Amino acid sequence: QSVLTQPPSASGTPGQRVTISCSGSSSNIGRYPVNWYQQLPGTAPKLLIYSHSQRPSGVPDRFSGSRSGTSASLAISGLQSEDEADYYCAAWDDSLNGPVFGGGTKLTVL
Amino acid sequence: QVQLVESGGGLVKPGGSLRLSCAASGFSFSGYYMTWIRQAPGKGLEWVSYITSSSSRVYYADSVKGRFTISRDNVKKSLYLQMSGLRTDDTAVYYCARYDYHTSGSPFDYWGQGSLVTVSS
């Protein structure tokens, strides 16, 4: 059972906008910045969003992040087939005194 | 460009030991925290351990505390994970990652390709 809760799956059609949620608590998302990682099939994870909403260079602006209270969201607009991947949220957690990940959301592009 | 290359994975019996290495290049290794993260087959990501830039402090997840030891050699630009008392639930791909602790969000901004550790009799 992950400290951060994500839906196990999400889906959308090309061009659509999809959102993936990440629910936490006051000891993690409610207090610390959230990062998002994308893991394409058979590859290592890659940083997608950091500090709630910042994109590393090279990440398309189709990807955006936000936080509200103890929850965070990743939004992908103009969905493309190459966006099919697993997505993980992460944040520091005071209770565990370390970084924690969500369980991951498998995004399928129909 | 930043590169992280893990090595040392393999098959080991329960109770055995293994040492993972991660060779870094393309950035000032001594200026960054580094971390190990693992992923069991078909499962999600789990943070394992991190080490500060000068090795002054190390931290571990409760699941590996007392069994794993993280270390680094800034001259060789290498990160290590000494694993002992291995259990079947330690079976995973182990990733080393750069831990940009001083950037807001402290992201793991670069990852290696991973090294598979299989613990089985």
PDB file of C-alpha atoms in Angstrom:
ATOM      1  CA  GLN A   1       0.000   0.000   0.000  1.00  0.00           C
ATOM      2  CA  SER A   2       1.632   3.240  -1.190  1.00  0.00           C
ATOM      3  CA  VAL A   3       1.641   6.353   0.966  1.00  0.00           C
ATOM      4  CA  LEU A   4       0.547   8.357  -2.089  1.00  0.00           C
ATOM      5  CA  THR A   5      -2.591   7.067  -3.822  1.00  0.00           C
ATOM      6  CA  GLN A   6      -2.949   7.041  -7.598  1.00  0.00           C
ATOM      7  CA  PRO A   7      -5.590   5.374  -9.767  1.00  0.00           C
ATOM      8  CA  PRO A   8      -4.077   2.198 -11.238  1.00  0.00           C
ATOM      9  CA  SER A   9      -5.174   3.050 -14.748  1.00  0.00           C
ATOM     10  CA  ALA A  10      -6.309   5.876 -16.995  1.00  0.00           C
ATOM     11  CA  SER A  11      -7.094   6.110 -20.667  1.00  0.00           C
ATOM     12  CA  GLY A  12      -7.886   8.524 -23.444  1.00  0.00           C
ATOM     13  CA  THR A  13      -8.028   8.899 -27.184  1.00  0.00           C
ATOM     14  CA  PRO A  14      -5.508  10.830 -29.293  1.00  0.00           C
ATOM     15  CA  GLY A  15      -5.958  14.575 -28.919  1.00  0.00           C
ATOM     16  CA  GLN A  16      -7.909  14.246 -25.692  1.00  0.00           C
ATOM     17  CA  ARG A  17      -6.960  15.739 -22.319  1.00  0.00           C
ATOM     18  CA  VAL A  18      -6.467  13.349 -19.413  1.00  0.00           C
ATOM     19  CA  THR A  19      -5.664  13.927 -15.761  1.00  0.00           C
ATOM     20  CA  ILE A  20      -4.036  11.635 -13.225  1.00  0.00           C
ATOM     21  CA  SER A  21      -4.566  12.272  -9.538  1.00  0.00           C
ATOM     22  CA  CYS A  22      -2.252  11.707  -6.597  1.00  0.00           C
ATOM     23  CA  SER A  23      -3.701  11.821  -3.090  1.00  0.00           C
ATOM     24  CA  GLY A  24      -1.581  12.212   0.007  1.00  0.00           C
ATOM     25  CA  SER A  25      -1.682  13.823   3.428  1.00  0.00           C
ATOM     26  CA  SER A  26      -0.399  16.743   5.460  1.00  0.00           C
ATOM     27  CA  SER A  27       2.893  14.923   6.029  1.00  0.00           C
ATOM     28  CA  ASN A  28       3.740  14.776   2.331  1.00  0.00           C
ATOM     29  CA  ILE A  29       1.843  16.554  -0.464  1.00  0.00           C
ATOM     30  CA  GLY A  30       0.278  18.999   1.961  1.00  0.00           C
ATOM     31  CA  ARG A  31       3.704  20.227   2.961  1.00  0.00           C
ATOM     32  CA  TYR A  32       6.209  19.394   0.216  1.00  0.00           C
ATOM     33  CA  PRO A  33       6.518  19.861  -3.546  1.00  0.00           C
ATOM     34  CA  VAL A  34       5.339  17.058  -5.798  1.00  0.00           C
ATOM     35  CA  ASN A  35       7.309  15.563  -8.664  1.00  0.00           C
ATOM     36  CA  TRP A  36       6.038  13.388 -11.483  1.00  0.00           C
ATOM     37  CA  TYR A  37       7.890  10.695 -13.415  1.00  0.00           C
ATOM     38  CA  GLN A  38       7.105   9.013 -16.698  1.00  0.00           C
ATOM     39  CA  GLN A  39       8.191   5.429 -17.358  1.00  0.00           C
ATOM     40  CA  LEU A  40       7.836   4.309 -20.943  1.00  0.00           C
ATOM     41  CA  PRO A  41       7.551   0.529 -21.448  1.00  0.00           C
ATOM     42  CA  GLY A  42      10.828  -1.255 -20.762  1.00  0.00           C
ATOM     43  CA  THR A  43      12.743   1.891 -19.870  1.00  0.00           C
ATOM     44  CA  ALA A  44      13.928   3.745 -16.792  1.00  0.00           C
ATOM     45  CA  PRO A  45      11.748   6.454 -15.272  1.00  0.00           C
ATOM     46  CA  LYS A  46      12.244  10.014 -16.457  1.00  0.00           C
ATOM     47  CA  LEU A  47      11.538  13.245 -14.596  1.00  0.00           C
ATOM     48  CA  LEU A  48       8.442  14.867 -16.112  1.00  0.00           C
ATOM     49  CA  ILE A  49       7.352  17.570 -13.656  1.00  0.00           C
ATOM     50  CA  TYR A  50       9.086  18.912 -10.548  1.00  0.00           C
ATOM     51  CA  SER A  51       7.973  21.220  -7.770  1.00  0.00           C
ATOM     52  CA  HIS A  52       4.263  20.739  -8.600  1.00  0.00           C
ATOM     53  CA  SER A  53       4.298  22.384 -12.020  1.00  0.00           C
ATOM     54  CA  GLN A  54       7.806  22.965 -13.383  1.00  0.00           C
ATOM     55  CA  ARG A  55       8.895  21.203 -16.561  1.00  0.00           C
ATOM     56  CA  PRO A  56      12.515  20.185 -17.145  1.00  0.00           C
ATOM     57  CA  SER A  57      13.902  21.332 -20.462  1.00  0.00           C
ATOM     58  CA  GLY A  58      12.723  19.110 -23.283  1.00  0.00           C
ATOM     59  CA  VAL A  59       9.390  18.177 -21.718  1.00  0.00           C
ATOM     60  CA  PRO A  60       6.528  19.372 -23.941  1.00  0.00           C
ATOM     61  CA  ASP A  61       4.122  21.944 -22.525  1.00  0.00           C
ATOM     62  CA  ARG A  62       1.324  19.421 -23.108  1.00  0.00           C
ATOM     63  CA  PHE A  63       2.295  18.125 -19.676  1.00  0.00           C
ATOM     64  CA  SER A  64       1.295  20.200 -16.665  1.00  0.00           C
ATOM     65  CA  GLY A  65       1.040  19.672 -12.931  1.00  0.00           C
ATOM     66  CA  SER A  66      -0.818  21.250 -10.052  1.00  0.00           C
ATOM     67  CA  ARG A  67      -1.458  20.819  -6.341  1.00  0.00           C
ATOM     68  CA  SER A  68      -4.443  21.589  -4.182  1.00  0.00           C
ATOM     69  CA  GLY A  69      -4.257  20.859  -0.475  1.00  0.00           C
ATOM     70  CA  THR A  70      -3.098  17.287  -0.002  1.00  0.00           C
ATOM     71  CA  SER A  71      -3.674  16.213  -3.606  1.00  0.00           C
ATOM     72  CA  ALA A  72      -1.808  16.745  -6.842  1.00  0.00           C
ATOM     73  CA  SER A  73      -2.686  16.241 -10.478  1.00  0.00           C
ATOM     74  CA  LEU A  74      -0.871  15.630 -13.719  1.00  0.00           C
ATOM     75  CA  ALA A  75      -2.632  16.766 -16.866  1.00  0.00           C
ATOM     76  CA  ILE A  76      -1.745  15.709 -20.389  1.00  0.00           C
ATOM     77  CA  SER A  77      -3.376  17.633 -23.213  1.00  0.00           C
ATOM     78  CA  GLY A  78      -3.327  16.733 -26.907  1.00  0.00           C
ATOM     79  CA  LEU A  79      -2.788  13.086 -25.973  1.00  0.00           C
ATOM     80  CA  GLN A  80      -0.421  11.202 -28.275  1.00  0.00           C
ATOM     81  CA  SER A  81       0.255   7.496 -28.689  1.00  0.00           C
ATOM     82  CA  GLU A  82       3.796   7.954 -27.373  1.00  0.00           C
ATOM     83  CA  ASP A  83       2.357   9.153 -24.050  1.00  0.00           C
ATOM     84  CA  GLU A  84       1.352   5.571 -23.270  1.00  0.00           C
ATOM     85  CA  ALA A  85       3.381   4.881 -20.138  1.00  0.00           C
ATOM     86  CA  ASP A  86       3.304   4.512 -16.373  1.00  0.00           C
ATOM     87  CA  TYR A  87       3.188   7.735 -14.397  1.00  0.00           C
ATOM     88  CA  TYR A  88       4.329   8.133 -10.798  1.00  0.00           C
ATOM     89  CA  CYS A  89       3.935  10.987  -8.348  1.00  0.00           C
ATOM     90  CA  ALA A  90       6.469  11.485  -5.546  1.00  0.00           C
ATOM     91  CA  ALA A  91       7.040  13.746  -2.558  1.00  0.00           C
ATOM     92  CA  TRP A  92       8.967  13.884   0.705  1.00  0.00           C
ATOM     93  CA  ASP A  93       7.142  12.348   3.664  1.00  0.00           C
ATOM     94  CA  ASP A  94       7.765  13.482   7.239  1.00  0.00           C
ATOM     95  CA  SER A  95       6.329  10.334   8.808  1.00  0.00           C
ATOM     96  CA  LEU A  96       8.652   8.035   6.868  1.00  0.00           C
ATOM     97  CA  ASN A  97      11.462  10.619   6.806  1.00  0.00           C
ATOM     98  CA  GLY A  98      12.175   9.951   3.166  1.00  0.00           C
ATOM     99  CA  PRO A  99      10.869  10.314  -0.378  1.00  0.00           C
ATOM    100  CA  VAL A 100       7.732   8.337  -1.225  1.00  0.00           C
ATOM    101  CA  PHE A 101       6.132   7.361  -4.524  1.00  0.00           C
ATOM    102  CA  GLY A 102       2.577   6.785  -5.567  1.00  0.00           C
ATOM    103  CA  GLY A 103       1.677   3.316  -6.785  1.00  0.00           C
ATOM    104  CA  GLY A 104       1.727   4.444 -10.400  1.00  0.00           C
ATOM    105  CA  THR A 105      -0.922   4.950 -13.073  1.00  0.00           C
ATOM    106  CA  LYS A 106      -0.824   3.062 -16.340  1.00  0.00           C
ATOM    107  CA  LEU A 107      -1.988   5.371 -19.128  1.00  0.00           C
ATOM    108  CA  THR A 108      -3.447   3.730 -22.213  1.00  0.00           C
ATOM    109  CA  VAL A 109      -3.990   5.663 -25.438  1.00  0.00           C
ATOM    110  CA  LEU A 110      -6.961   4.058 -27.147  1.00  0.00           C
TER     111      LEU A 110
ATOM    112  CA  GLN B   1      25.376  14.722 -21.241  1.00  0.00           C
ATOM    113  CA  VAL B   2      24.559  13.156 -17.896  1.00  0.00           C
ATOM    114  CA  GLN B   3      25.037   9.406 -17.850  1.00  0.00           C
ATOM    115  CA  LEU B   4      24.524   6.908 -15.046  1.00  0.00           C
ATOM    116  CA  VAL B   5      25.457   3.284 -15.678  1.00  0.00           C
ATOM    117  CA  GLU B   6      24.699   0.595 -13.108  1.00  0.00           C
ATOM    118  CA  SER B   7      26.450  -2.744 -12.861  1.00  0.00           C
ATOM    119  CA  GLY B   8      26.812  -5.656 -10.466  1.00  0.00           C
ATOM    120  CA  GLY B   9      23.339  -7.133 -10.542  1.00  0.00           C
ATOM    121  CA  GLY B  10      22.676 -10.846 -10.827  1.00  0.00           C
ATOM    122  CA  LEU B  11      21.275 -13.941  -9.189  1.00  0.00           C
ATOM    123  CA  VAL B  12      21.977 -14.483  -5.499  1.00  0.00           C
ATOM    124  CA  LYS B  13      20.652 -16.896  -2.892  1.00  0.00           C
ATOM    125  CA  PRO B  14      18.598 -15.715   0.071  1.00  0.00           C
ATOM    126  CA  GLY B  15      20.910 -14.488   2.811  1.00  0.00           C
ATOM    127  CA  GLY B  16      23.616 -13.673   0.293  1.00  0.00           C
ATOM    128  CA  SER B  17      25.355 -10.438  -0.584  1.00  0.00           C
ATOM    129  CA  LEU B  18      25.813  -8.327  -3.690  1.00  0.00           C
ATOM    130  CA  ARG B  19      27.393  -4.978  -4.471  1.00  0.00           C
ATOM    131  CA  LEU B  20      25.917  -2.643  -7.055  1.00  0.00           C
ATOM    132  CA  SER B  21      27.931   0.108  -8.701  1.00  0.00           C
ATOM    133  CA  CYS B  22      26.854   3.176 -10.607  1.00  0.00           C
ATOM    134  CA  ALA B  23      29.347   5.044 -12.803  1.00  0.00           C
ATOM    135  CA  ALA B  24      28.519   8.698 -13.357  1.00  0.00           C
ATOM    136  CA  SER B  25      29.658  11.046 -16.101  1.00  0.00           C
ATOM    137  CA  GLY B  26      28.691  14.328 -17.702  1.00  0.00           C
ATOM    138  CA  PHE B  27      28.212  16.351 -14.510  1.00  0.00           C
ATOM    139  CA  SER B  28      30.025  17.406 -11.366  1.00  0.00           C
ATOM    140  CA  PHE B  29      29.416  14.216  -9.388  1.00  0.00           C
ATOM    141  CA  SER B  30      30.821  15.551  -6.128  1.00  0.00           C
ATOM    142  CA  GLY B  31      28.264  18.346  -6.094  1.00  0.00           C
ATOM    143  CA  TYR B  32      25.164  16.185  -5.995  1.00  0.00           C
ATOM    144  CA  TYR B  33      23.354  13.892  -3.626  1.00  0.00           C
ATOM    145  CA  MET B  34      22.777  10.451  -5.123  1.00  0.00           C
ATOM    146  CA  THR B  35      20.130   7.840  -4.522  1.00  0.00           C
ATOM    147  CA  TRP B  36      19.085   4.244  -5.167  1.00  0.00           C
ATOM    148  CA  ILE B  37      15.511   3.411  -6.125  1.00  0.00           C
ATOM    149  CA  ARG B  38      14.174  -0.055  -6.878  1.00  0.00           C
ATOM    150  CA  GLN B  39      11.278  -1.574  -8.766  1.00  0.00           C
ATOM    151  CA  ALA B  40      10.107  -5.113  -8.111  1.00  0.00           C
ATOM    152  CA  PRO B  41       8.874  -7.003 -11.194  1.00  0.00           C
ATOM    153  CA  GLY B  42       5.550  -5.566 -12.306  1.00  0.00           C
ATOM    154  CA  LYS B  43       5.431  -3.211  -9.324  1.00  0.00           C
ATOM    155  CA  GLY B  44       5.934   0.452  -8.602  1.00  0.00           C
ATOM    156  CA  LEU B  45       8.948   2.479  -7.547  1.00  0.00           C
ATOM    157  CA  GLU B  46      10.399   2.314  -4.042  1.00  0.00           C
ATOM    158  CA  TRP B  47      13.064   4.655  -2.689  1.00  0.00           C
ATOM    159  CA  VAL B  48      15.898   2.665  -1.066  1.00  0.00           C
ATOM    160  CA  SER B  49      18.640   5.026   0.100  1.00  0.00           C
ATOM    161  CA  TYR B  50      20.375   8.323  -0.489  1.00  0.00           C
ATOM    162  CA  ILE B  51      23.736   9.836   0.315  1.00  0.00           C
ATOM    163  CA  THR B  52      24.800  13.449   0.563  1.00  0.00           C
ATOM    164  CA  SER B  53      27.433  14.903  -1.743  1.00  0.00           C
ATOM    165  CA  SER B  54      30.273  14.555   0.771  1.00  0.00           C
ATOM    166  CA  SER B  55      29.038  11.253   2.249  1.00  0.00           C
ATOM    167  CA  SER B  56      28.460  13.037   5.551  1.00  0.00           C
ATOM    168  CA  ARG B  57      24.936  11.658   5.852  1.00  0.00           C
ATOM    169  CA  VAL B  58      23.190   8.565   4.591  1.00  0.00           C
ATOM    170  CA  TYR B  59      19.540   7.569   4.811  1.00  0.00           C
ATOM    171  CA  TYR B  60      17.697   4.306   4.252  1.00  0.00           C
ATOM    172  CA  ALA B  61      14.168   3.062   3.831  1.00  0.00           C
ATOM    173  CA  ASP B  62      13.048   0.955   6.784  1.00  0.00           C
ATOM    174  CA  SER B  63      12.807  -2.085   4.498  1.00  0.00           C
ATOM    175  CA  VAL B  64      16.593  -2.157   3.955  1.00  0.00           C
ATOM    176  CA  LYS B  65      17.949  -0.484   7.081  1.00  0.00           C
ATOM    177  CA  GLY B  66      20.674  -2.560   8.712  1.00  0.00           C
ATOM    178  CA  ARG B  67      21.142  -4.722   5.612  1.00  0.00           C
ATOM    179  CA  PHE B  68      22.143  -2.282   2.862  1.00  0.00           C
ATOM    180  CA  THR B  69      24.984   0.252   2.857  1.00  0.00           C
ATOM    181  CA  ILE B  70      25.240   3.150   0.438  1.00  0.00           C
ATOM    182  CA  SER B  71      28.588   4.761  -0.314  1.00  0.00           C
ATOM    183  CA  ARG B  72      30.305   6.839  -2.964  1.00  0.00           C
ATOM    184  CA  ASP B  73      33.747   7.653  -4.310  1.00  0.00           C
ATOM    185  CA  ASN B  74      33.850  11.202  -5.650  1.00  0.00           C
ATOM    186  CA  VAL B  75      37.264  10.671  -7.235  1.00  0.00           C
ATOM    187  CA  LYS B  76      36.021   7.671  -9.192  1.00  0.00           C
ATOM    188  CA  LYS B  77      32.623   9.345  -9.744  1.00  0.00           C
ATOM    189  CA  SER B  78      30.904   6.221  -8.557  1.00  0.00           C
ATOM    190  CA  LEU B  79      28.010   5.294  -6.292  1.00  0.00           C
ATOM    191  CA  TYR B  80      27.695   1.945  -4.567  1.00  0.00           C
ATOM    192  CA  LEU B  81      25.095  -0.147  -2.797  1.00  0.00           C
ATOM    193  CA  GLN B  82      26.347  -3.020  -0.666  1.00  0.00           C
ATOM    194  CA  MET B  83      23.479  -5.407  -0.070  1.00  0.00           C
ATOM    195  CA  SER B  84      23.626  -8.183   2.497  1.00  0.00           C
ATOM    196  CA  GLY B  85      21.102 -10.460   4.147  1.00  0.00           C
ATOM    197  CA  LEU B  86      19.215 -10.458   0.863  1.00  0.00           C
ATOM    198  CA  ARG B  87      15.630 -11.665   0.860  1.00  0.00           C
ATOM    199  CA  THR B  88      13.374 -12.780  -1.959  1.00  0.00           C
ATOM    200  CA  ASP B  89      11.413  -9.538  -1.658  1.00  0.00           C
ATOM    201  CA  ASP B  90      14.588  -7.602  -2.511  1.00  0.00           C
ATOM    202  CA  THR B  91      14.254  -8.921  -6.069  1.00  0.00           C
ATOM    203  CA  ALA B  92      13.985  -5.826  -8.235  1.00  0.00           C
ATOM    204  CA  VAL B  93      15.583  -3.622 -10.822  1.00  0.00           C
ATOM    205  CA  TYR B  94      17.795  -1.188  -8.933  1.00  0.00           C
ATOM    206  CA  TYR B  95      18.181   2.287 -10.390  1.00  0.00           C
ATOM    207  CA  CYS B  96      20.733   4.859  -9.380  1.00  0.00           C
ATOM    208  CA  ALA B  97      19.586   8.421  -9.816  1.00  0.00           C
ATOM    209  CA  ARG B  98      20.921  11.902  -9.330  1.00  0.00           C
ATOM    210  CA  TYR B  99      19.116  13.569  -6.435  1.00  0.00           C
ATOM    211  CA  ASP B 100      18.909  17.305  -7.069  1.00  0.00           C
ATOM    212  CA  TYR B 101      18.293  18.067  -3.403  1.00  0.00           C
ATOM    213  CA  HIS B 102      18.854  21.798  -3.718  1.00  0.00           C
ATOM    214  CA  THR B 103      16.248  22.380  -6.425  1.00  0.00           C
ATOM    215  CA  SER B 104      12.674  22.950  -5.324  1.00  0.00           C
ATOM    216  CA  GLY B 105      10.989  19.583  -5.116  1.00  0.00           C
ATOM    217  CA  SER B 106      14.326  17.771  -4.787  1.00  0.00           C
ATOM    218  CA  PRO B 107      13.698  15.730  -7.921  1.00  0.00           C
ATOM    219  CA  PHE B 108      15.487  12.609  -9.075  1.00  0.00           C
ATOM    220  CA  ASP B 109      16.429  14.291 -12.314  1.00  0.00           C
ATOM    221  CA  TYR B 110      18.572  11.685 -14.076  1.00  0.00           C
ATOM    222  CA  TRP B 111      18.301   7.896 -13.860  1.00  0.00           C
ATOM    223  CA  GLY B 112      20.460   4.993 -14.926  1.00  0.00           C
ATOM    224  CA  GLN B 113      19.141   2.120 -17.002  1.00  0.00           C
ATOM    225  CA  GLY B 114      18.845  -0.160 -13.977  1.00  0.00           C
ATOM    226  CA  SER B 115      20.458  -3.378 -12.764  1.00  0.00           C
ATOM    227  CA  LEU B 116      18.398  -6.480 -12.058  1.00  0.00           C
ATOM    228  CA  VAL B 117      18.922  -8.242  -8.742  1.00  0.00           C
ATOM    229  CA  THR B 118      17.234 -11.613  -8.373  1.00  0.00           C
ATOM    230  CA  VAL B 119      17.167 -13.295  -4.978  1.00  0.00           C
ATOM    231  CA  SER B 120      16.194 -16.927  -5.309  1.00  0.00           C
ATOM    232  CA  SER B 121      17.303 -20.336  -4.129  1.00  0.00           C
TER     233      SER B 121
END
